[in-house]
mmCIF file of C-alpha atoms and ligand atoms in Angstrom:
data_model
loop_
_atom_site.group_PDB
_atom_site.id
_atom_site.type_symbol
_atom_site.label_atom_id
_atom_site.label_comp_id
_atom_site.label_asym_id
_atom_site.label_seq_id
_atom_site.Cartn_x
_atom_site.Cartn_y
_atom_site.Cartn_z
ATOM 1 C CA UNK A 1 -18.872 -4.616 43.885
ATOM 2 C CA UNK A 2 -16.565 -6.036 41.216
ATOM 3 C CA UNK A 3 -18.326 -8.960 38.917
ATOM 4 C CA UNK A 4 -16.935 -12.270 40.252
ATOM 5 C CA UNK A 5 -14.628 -14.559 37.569
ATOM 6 C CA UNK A 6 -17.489 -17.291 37.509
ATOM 7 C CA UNK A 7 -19.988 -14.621 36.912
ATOM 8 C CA UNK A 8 -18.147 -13.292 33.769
ATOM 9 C CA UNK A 9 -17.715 -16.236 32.576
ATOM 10 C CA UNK A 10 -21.351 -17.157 32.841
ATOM 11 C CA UNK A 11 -22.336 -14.370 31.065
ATOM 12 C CA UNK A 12 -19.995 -14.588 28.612
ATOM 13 C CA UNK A 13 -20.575 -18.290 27.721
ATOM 14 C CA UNK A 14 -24.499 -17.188 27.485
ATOM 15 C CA UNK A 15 -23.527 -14.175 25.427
ATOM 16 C CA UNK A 16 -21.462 -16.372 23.182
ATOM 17 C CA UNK A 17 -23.995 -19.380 22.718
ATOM 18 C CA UNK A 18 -26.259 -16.690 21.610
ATOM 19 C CA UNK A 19 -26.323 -14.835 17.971
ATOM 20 C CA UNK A 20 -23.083 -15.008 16.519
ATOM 21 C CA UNK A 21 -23.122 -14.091 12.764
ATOM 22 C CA UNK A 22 -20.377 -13.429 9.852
ATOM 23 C CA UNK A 23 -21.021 -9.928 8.742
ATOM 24 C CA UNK A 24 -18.164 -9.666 5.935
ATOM 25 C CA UNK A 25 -15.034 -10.121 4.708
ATOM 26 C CA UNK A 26 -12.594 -7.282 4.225
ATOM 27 C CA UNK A 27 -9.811 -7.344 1.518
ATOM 28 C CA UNK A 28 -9.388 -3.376 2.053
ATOM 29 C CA UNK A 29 -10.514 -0.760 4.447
ATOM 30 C CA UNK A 30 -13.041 0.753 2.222
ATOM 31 C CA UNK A 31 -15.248 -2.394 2.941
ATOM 32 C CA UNK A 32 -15.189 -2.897 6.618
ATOM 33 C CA UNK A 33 -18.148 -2.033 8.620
ATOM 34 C CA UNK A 34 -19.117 1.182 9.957
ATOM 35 C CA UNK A 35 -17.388 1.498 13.560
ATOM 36 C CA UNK A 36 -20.757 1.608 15.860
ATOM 37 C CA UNK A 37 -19.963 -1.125 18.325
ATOM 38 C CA UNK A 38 -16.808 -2.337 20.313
ATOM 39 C CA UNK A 39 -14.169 -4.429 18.260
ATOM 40 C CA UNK A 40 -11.913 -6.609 19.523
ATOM 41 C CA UNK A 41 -9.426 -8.656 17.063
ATOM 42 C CA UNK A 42 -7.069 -11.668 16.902
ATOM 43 C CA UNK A 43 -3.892 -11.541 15.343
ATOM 44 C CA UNK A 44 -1.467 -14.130 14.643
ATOM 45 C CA UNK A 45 0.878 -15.865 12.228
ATOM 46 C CA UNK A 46 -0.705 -17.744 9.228
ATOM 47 C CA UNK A 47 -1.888 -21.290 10.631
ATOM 48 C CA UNK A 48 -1.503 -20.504 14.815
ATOM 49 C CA UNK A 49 -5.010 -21.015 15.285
ATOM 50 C CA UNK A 50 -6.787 -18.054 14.528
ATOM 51 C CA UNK A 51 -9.981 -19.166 13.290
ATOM 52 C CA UNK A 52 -9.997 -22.642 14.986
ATOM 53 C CA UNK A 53 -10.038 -20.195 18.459
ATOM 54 C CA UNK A 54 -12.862 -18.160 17.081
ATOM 55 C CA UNK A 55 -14.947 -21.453 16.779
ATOM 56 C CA UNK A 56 -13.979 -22.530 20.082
ATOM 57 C CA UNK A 57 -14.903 -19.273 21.596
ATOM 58 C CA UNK A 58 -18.350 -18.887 19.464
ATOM 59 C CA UNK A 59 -19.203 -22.505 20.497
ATOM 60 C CA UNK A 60 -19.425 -22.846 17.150
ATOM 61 C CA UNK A 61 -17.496 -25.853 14.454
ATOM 62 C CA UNK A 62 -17.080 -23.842 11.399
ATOM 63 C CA UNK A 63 -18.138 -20.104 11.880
ATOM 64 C CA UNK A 64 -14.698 -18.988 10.657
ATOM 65 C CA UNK A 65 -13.319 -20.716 8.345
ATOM 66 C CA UNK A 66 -10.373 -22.862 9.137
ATOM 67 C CA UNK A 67 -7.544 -24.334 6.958
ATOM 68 C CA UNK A 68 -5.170 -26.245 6.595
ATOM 69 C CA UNK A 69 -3.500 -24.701 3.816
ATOM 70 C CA UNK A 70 -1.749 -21.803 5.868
ATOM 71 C CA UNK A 71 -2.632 -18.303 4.675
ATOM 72 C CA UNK A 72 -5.918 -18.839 3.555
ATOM 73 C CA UNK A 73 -7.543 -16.107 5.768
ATOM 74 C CA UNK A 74 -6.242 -13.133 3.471
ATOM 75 C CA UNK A 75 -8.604 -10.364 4.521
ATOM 76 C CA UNK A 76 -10.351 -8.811 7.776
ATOM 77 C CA UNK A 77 -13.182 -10.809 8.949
ATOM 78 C CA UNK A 78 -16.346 -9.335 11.042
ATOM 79 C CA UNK A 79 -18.427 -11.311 13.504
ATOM 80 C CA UNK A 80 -21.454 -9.963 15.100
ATOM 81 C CA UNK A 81 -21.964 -11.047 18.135
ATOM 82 C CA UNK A 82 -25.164 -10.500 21.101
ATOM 83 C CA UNK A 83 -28.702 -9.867 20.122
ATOM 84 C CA UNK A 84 -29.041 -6.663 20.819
ATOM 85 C CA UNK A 85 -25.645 -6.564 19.230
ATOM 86 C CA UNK A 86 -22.922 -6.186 21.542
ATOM 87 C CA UNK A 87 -19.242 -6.322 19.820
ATOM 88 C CA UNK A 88 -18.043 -7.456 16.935
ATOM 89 C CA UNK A 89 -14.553 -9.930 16.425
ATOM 90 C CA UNK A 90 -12.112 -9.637 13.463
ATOM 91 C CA UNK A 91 -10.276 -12.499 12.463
ATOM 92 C CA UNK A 92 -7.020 -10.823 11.089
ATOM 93 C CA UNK A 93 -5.359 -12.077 8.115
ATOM 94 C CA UNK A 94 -2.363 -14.191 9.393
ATOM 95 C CA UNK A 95 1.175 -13.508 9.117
ATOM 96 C CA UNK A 96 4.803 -14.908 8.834
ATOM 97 C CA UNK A 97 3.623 -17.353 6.229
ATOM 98 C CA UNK A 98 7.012 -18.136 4.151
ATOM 99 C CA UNK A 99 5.707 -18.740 0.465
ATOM 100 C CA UNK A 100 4.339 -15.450 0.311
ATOM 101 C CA UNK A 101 5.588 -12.820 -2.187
ATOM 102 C CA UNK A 102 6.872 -9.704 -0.951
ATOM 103 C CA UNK A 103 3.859 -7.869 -2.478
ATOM 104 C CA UNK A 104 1.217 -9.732 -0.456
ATOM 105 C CA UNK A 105 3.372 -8.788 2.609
ATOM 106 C CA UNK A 106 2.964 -5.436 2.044
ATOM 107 C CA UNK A 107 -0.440 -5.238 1.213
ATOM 108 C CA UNK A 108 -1.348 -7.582 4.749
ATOM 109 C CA UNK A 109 1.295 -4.503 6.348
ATOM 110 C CA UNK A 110 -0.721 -1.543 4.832
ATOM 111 C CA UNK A 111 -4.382 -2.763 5.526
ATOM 112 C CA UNK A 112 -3.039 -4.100 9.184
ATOM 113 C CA UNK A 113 -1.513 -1.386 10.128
ATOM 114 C CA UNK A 114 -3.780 1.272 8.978
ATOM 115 C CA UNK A 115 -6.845 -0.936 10.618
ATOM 116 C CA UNK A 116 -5.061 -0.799 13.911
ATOM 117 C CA UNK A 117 -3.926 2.590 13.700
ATOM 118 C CA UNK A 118 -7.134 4.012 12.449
ATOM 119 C CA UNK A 119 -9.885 1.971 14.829
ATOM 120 C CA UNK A 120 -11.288 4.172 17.269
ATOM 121 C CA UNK A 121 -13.543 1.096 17.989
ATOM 122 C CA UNK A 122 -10.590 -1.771 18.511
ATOM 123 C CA UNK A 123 -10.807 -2.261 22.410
ATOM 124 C CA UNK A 124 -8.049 -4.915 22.194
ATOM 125 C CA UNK A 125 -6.073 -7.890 20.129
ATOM 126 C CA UNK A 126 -5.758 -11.156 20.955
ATOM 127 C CA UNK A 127 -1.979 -12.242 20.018
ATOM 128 C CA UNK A 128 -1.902 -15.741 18.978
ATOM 129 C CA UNK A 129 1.286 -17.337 19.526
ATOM 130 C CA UNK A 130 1.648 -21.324 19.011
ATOM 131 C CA UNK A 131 2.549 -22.816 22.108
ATOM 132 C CA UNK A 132 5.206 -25.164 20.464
ATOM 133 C CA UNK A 133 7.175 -22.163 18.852
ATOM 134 C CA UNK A 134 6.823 -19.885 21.271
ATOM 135 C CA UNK A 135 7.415 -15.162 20.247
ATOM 136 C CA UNK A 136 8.885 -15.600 16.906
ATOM 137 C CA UNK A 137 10.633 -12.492 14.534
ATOM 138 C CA UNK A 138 7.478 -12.458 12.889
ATOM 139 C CA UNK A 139 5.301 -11.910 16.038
ATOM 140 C CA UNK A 140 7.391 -9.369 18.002
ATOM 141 C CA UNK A 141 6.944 -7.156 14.468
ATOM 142 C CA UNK A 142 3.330 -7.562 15.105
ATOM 143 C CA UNK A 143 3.808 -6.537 18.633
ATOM 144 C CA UNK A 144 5.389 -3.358 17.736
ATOM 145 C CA UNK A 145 2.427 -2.953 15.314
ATOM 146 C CA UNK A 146 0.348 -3.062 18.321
ATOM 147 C CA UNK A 147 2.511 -0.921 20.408
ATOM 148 C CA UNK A 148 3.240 1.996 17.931
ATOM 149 C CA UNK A 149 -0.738 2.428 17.468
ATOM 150 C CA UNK A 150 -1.257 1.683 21.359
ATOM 151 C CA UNK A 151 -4.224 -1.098 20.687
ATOM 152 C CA UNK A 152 -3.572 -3.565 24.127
ATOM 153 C CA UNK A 153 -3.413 -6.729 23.523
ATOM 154 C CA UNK A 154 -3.288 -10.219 25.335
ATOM 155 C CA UNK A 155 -1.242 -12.960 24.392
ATOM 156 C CA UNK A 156 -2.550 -16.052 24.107
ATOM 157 C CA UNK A 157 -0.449 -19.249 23.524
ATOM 158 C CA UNK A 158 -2.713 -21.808 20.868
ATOM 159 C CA UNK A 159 -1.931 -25.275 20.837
ATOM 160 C CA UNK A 160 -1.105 -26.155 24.302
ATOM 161 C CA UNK A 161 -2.642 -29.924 23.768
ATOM 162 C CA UNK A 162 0.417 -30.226 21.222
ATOM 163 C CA UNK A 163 3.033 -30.154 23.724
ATOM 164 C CA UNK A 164 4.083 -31.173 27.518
ATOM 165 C CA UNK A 165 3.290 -29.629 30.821
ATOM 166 C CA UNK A 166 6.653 -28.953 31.047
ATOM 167 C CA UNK A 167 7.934 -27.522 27.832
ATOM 168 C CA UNK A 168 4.008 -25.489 27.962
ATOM 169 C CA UNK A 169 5.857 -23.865 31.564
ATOM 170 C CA UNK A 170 8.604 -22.608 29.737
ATOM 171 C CA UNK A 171 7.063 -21.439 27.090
ATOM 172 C CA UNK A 172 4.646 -19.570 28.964
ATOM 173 C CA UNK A 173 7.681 -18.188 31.617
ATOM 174 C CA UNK A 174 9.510 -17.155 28.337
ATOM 175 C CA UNK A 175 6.293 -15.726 26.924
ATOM 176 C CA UNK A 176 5.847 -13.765 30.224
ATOM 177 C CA UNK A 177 9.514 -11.852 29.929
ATOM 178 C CA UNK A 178 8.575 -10.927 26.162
ATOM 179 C CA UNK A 179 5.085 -9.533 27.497
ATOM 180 C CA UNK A 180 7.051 -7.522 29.763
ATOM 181 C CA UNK A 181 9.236 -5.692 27.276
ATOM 182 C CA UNK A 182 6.064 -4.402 25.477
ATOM 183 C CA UNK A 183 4.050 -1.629 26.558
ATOM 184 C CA UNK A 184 0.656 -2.693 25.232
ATOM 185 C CA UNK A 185 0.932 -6.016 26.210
ATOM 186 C CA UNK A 186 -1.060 -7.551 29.000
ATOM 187 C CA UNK A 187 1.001 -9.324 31.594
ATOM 188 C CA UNK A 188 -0.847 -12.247 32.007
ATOM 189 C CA UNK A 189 -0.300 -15.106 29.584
ATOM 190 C CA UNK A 190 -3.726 -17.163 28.268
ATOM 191 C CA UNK A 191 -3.112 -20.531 27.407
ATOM 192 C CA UNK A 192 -5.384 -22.254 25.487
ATOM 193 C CA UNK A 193 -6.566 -25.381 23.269
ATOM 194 C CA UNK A 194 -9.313 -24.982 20.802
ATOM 195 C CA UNK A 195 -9.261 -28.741 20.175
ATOM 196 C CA UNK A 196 -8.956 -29.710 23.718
ATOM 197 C CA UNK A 197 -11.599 -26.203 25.055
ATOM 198 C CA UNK A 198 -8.682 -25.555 27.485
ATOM 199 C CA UNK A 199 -8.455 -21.388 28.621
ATOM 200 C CA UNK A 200 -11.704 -21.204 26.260
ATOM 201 C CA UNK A 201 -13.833 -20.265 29.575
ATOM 202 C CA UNK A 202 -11.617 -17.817 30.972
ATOM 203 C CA UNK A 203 -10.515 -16.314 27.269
ATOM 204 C CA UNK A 204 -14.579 -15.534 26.666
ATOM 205 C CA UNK A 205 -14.892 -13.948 29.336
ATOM 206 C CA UNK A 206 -11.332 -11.701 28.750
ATOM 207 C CA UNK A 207 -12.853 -10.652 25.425
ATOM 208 C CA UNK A 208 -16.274 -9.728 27.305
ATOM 209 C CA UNK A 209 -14.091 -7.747 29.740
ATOM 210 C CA UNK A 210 -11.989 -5.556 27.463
ATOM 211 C CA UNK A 211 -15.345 -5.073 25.004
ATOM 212 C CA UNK A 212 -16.914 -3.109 27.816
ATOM 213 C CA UNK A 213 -13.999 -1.704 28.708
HETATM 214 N N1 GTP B 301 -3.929 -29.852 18.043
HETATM 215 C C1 GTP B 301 -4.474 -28.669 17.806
HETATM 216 N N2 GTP B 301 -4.568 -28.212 16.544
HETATM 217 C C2 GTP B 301 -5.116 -26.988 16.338
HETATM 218 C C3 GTP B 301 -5.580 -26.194 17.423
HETATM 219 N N3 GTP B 301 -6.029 -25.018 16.912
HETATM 220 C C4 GTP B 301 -5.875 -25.101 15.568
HETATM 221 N N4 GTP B 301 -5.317 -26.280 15.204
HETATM 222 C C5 GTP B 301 -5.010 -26.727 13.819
HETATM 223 O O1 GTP B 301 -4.090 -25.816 13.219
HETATM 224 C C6 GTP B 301 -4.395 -25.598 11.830
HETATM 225 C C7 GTP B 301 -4.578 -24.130 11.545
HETATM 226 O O2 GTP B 301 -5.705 -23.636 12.242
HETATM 227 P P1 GTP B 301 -6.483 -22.316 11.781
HETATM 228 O O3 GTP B 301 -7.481 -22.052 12.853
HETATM 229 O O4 GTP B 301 -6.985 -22.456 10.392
HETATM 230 O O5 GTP B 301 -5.308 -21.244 11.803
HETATM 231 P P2 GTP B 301 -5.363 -19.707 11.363
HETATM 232 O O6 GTP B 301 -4.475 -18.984 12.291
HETATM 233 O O7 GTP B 301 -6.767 -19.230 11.257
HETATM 234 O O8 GTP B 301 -4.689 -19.769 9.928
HETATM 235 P P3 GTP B 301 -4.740 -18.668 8.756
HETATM 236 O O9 GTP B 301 -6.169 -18.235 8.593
HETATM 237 O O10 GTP B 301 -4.214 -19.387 7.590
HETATM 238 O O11 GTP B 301 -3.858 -17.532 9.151
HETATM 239 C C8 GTP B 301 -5.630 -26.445 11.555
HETATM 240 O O12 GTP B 301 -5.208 -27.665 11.003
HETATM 241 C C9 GTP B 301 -6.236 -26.663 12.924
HETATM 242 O O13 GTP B 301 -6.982 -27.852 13.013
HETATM 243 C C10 GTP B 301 -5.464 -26.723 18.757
HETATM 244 O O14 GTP B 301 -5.836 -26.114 19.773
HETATM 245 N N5 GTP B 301 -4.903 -27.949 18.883
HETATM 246 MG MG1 MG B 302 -7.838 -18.280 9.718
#
C-alpha cells in the first residue's frame, strides 16, 4: 500500500531532527566524498535561499552557513544526514551573482557541471527560484544544466513570505509553464518560506521521497 503524505512527512521530520552533520566543503571534485549513499542537491542563484532552506529543512539555525553577502557559498557542501546514515545534501555554490569575474563563472560552470554530469549518486536537485523574481536567464541555464545530464529536479520558489498571495499565484502559474518546457523538471511547483517554515513539511518529505527513489 503506498505510504500516506502524513506518514512521510512524519518520518521525514524524525529523520531530519535526528543526526545531521557537515561532512566537507568542496572547492573541486577531487575532494568530494566517496559516492556510497544517495545525494540529493539544491541549486540556485547566489542569495535565493539556499542555505537558509537547508536550516529550515535540518531543523537546524546555522548548519549551513548563511549570508548576506551574496556568493559566499563558493564550493560544494556535504551534509550527512540519518544515523545509520541515510543520504547526504549538497548545498551548491550559487549562481547569477553579477560582481563576479568571468573566471569564477567558469570555474562554478566546470565543477557544476561535471558534478551533475558525473554523480551516479545525485537522485535529484532542488531548483531554488526566489518567489519575487520568478525563472530568470540565469536559472533556465541551470535548468538546461540539469536537463543535458538528466538529474530531475523540483522547483521550489524561496521567499514566498516576501510577497502577496496574489503576485505568489502568478508566480507559481508562470513557474508551472517554465516547468513544463523542461524535461527533467518536476511538474509540481514547492513553495516555501524558510523564515516563515511554510512548504518546509511537505519539501522534507519530497527530499525523503526522491532519496529512496
Ligand atoms: N524573508 C525571507 N528571507 C529569506 C528567506 N530565506 C532566505 N532569506 C534571506 O536571504 C538571504 C540569503 O539567504 P542564503 O540562505 O544565505 O542564500 P544562499 O542561496 O545560500 O546564498 P549563497 O550561498 O550566497 O548562494 C539572507 O539574508 C536570508 O536571511 C525566507 O524564506 N524569507
Ligand atoms: Mg549559501
Amino acid at each position: 500500500m503506498e505510504e500516506d503524505r502524513t506518514e512521510i512527512e512524519e518520518r521525514a521530520r524524525k529523520l531530519f531532527s535526528g543526526r545531521v552533520d557537515f561532512v566537507l566543503s568542496a572547492p573541486a571534485l577531487q575532494f568530494i566524498p566517496n559516492p556510497d549513499v544517495p545525494e540529493i542537491a539544491i541549486a540556485g542563484r547566489s542569495n535565493v535561499g539556499k542555505s537558509s532552506l537547508l536550516n529550515a529543512i535540518t531543523g537546524r539555525k546555522s548548519i549551513a552557513r548563511t549570508s548576506v553577502t551574496p556568493g559566499r557559498t563558493q564550493e560544494l557542501n556535504f551534509f550527512d544526514v540519518g544515523e545509520p546514515l541515510a543520504f547526504r545534501l549538497v548545498d551548491m555554490p550559487g549562481y547569477g551573482f553579477a560582481k563576479a569575474p568571468p573566471a569564477v563563472v567558469e570555474k562554478w560552470r566546470r565543477l557544476v557541471r561535471d558534478f551533475l554530469r558525473g554523480r551516479q549518486v545525485l537522485k535529484r536537485t532542488l531548483l531554488l527560484v526566489d518567489s519575487r523574481h520568478g525563472v530568470k536567464p540565469v536559472d533556465a541555464d541551470m535548468m538546461e544544466m540539469l536537463d543535458e545530464a538528466a538529474v530531475g529536479y523540483r522547483i521550489v520558489l524561496t521567499k514566498a513570505d516576501k510577497i502577496k498571495a496574489s503576485e505568489l499565484d502568478a508566480v507559481i502559474a508562470a513557474t508551472q509553464a517554465v516547468a513544463r518546457k523542461h524535461s527533467a523538471a518536476y511538474p509540481e511547483i514547492g513553495v516555501t518560506s524558510a523564515e516563515k517554515g511554510m512548504g518546509i513539511a511537505e519539501l522534507r518529505a519530497a527530499v525523503l521521497e526522491d532519496a529512496e527513489g
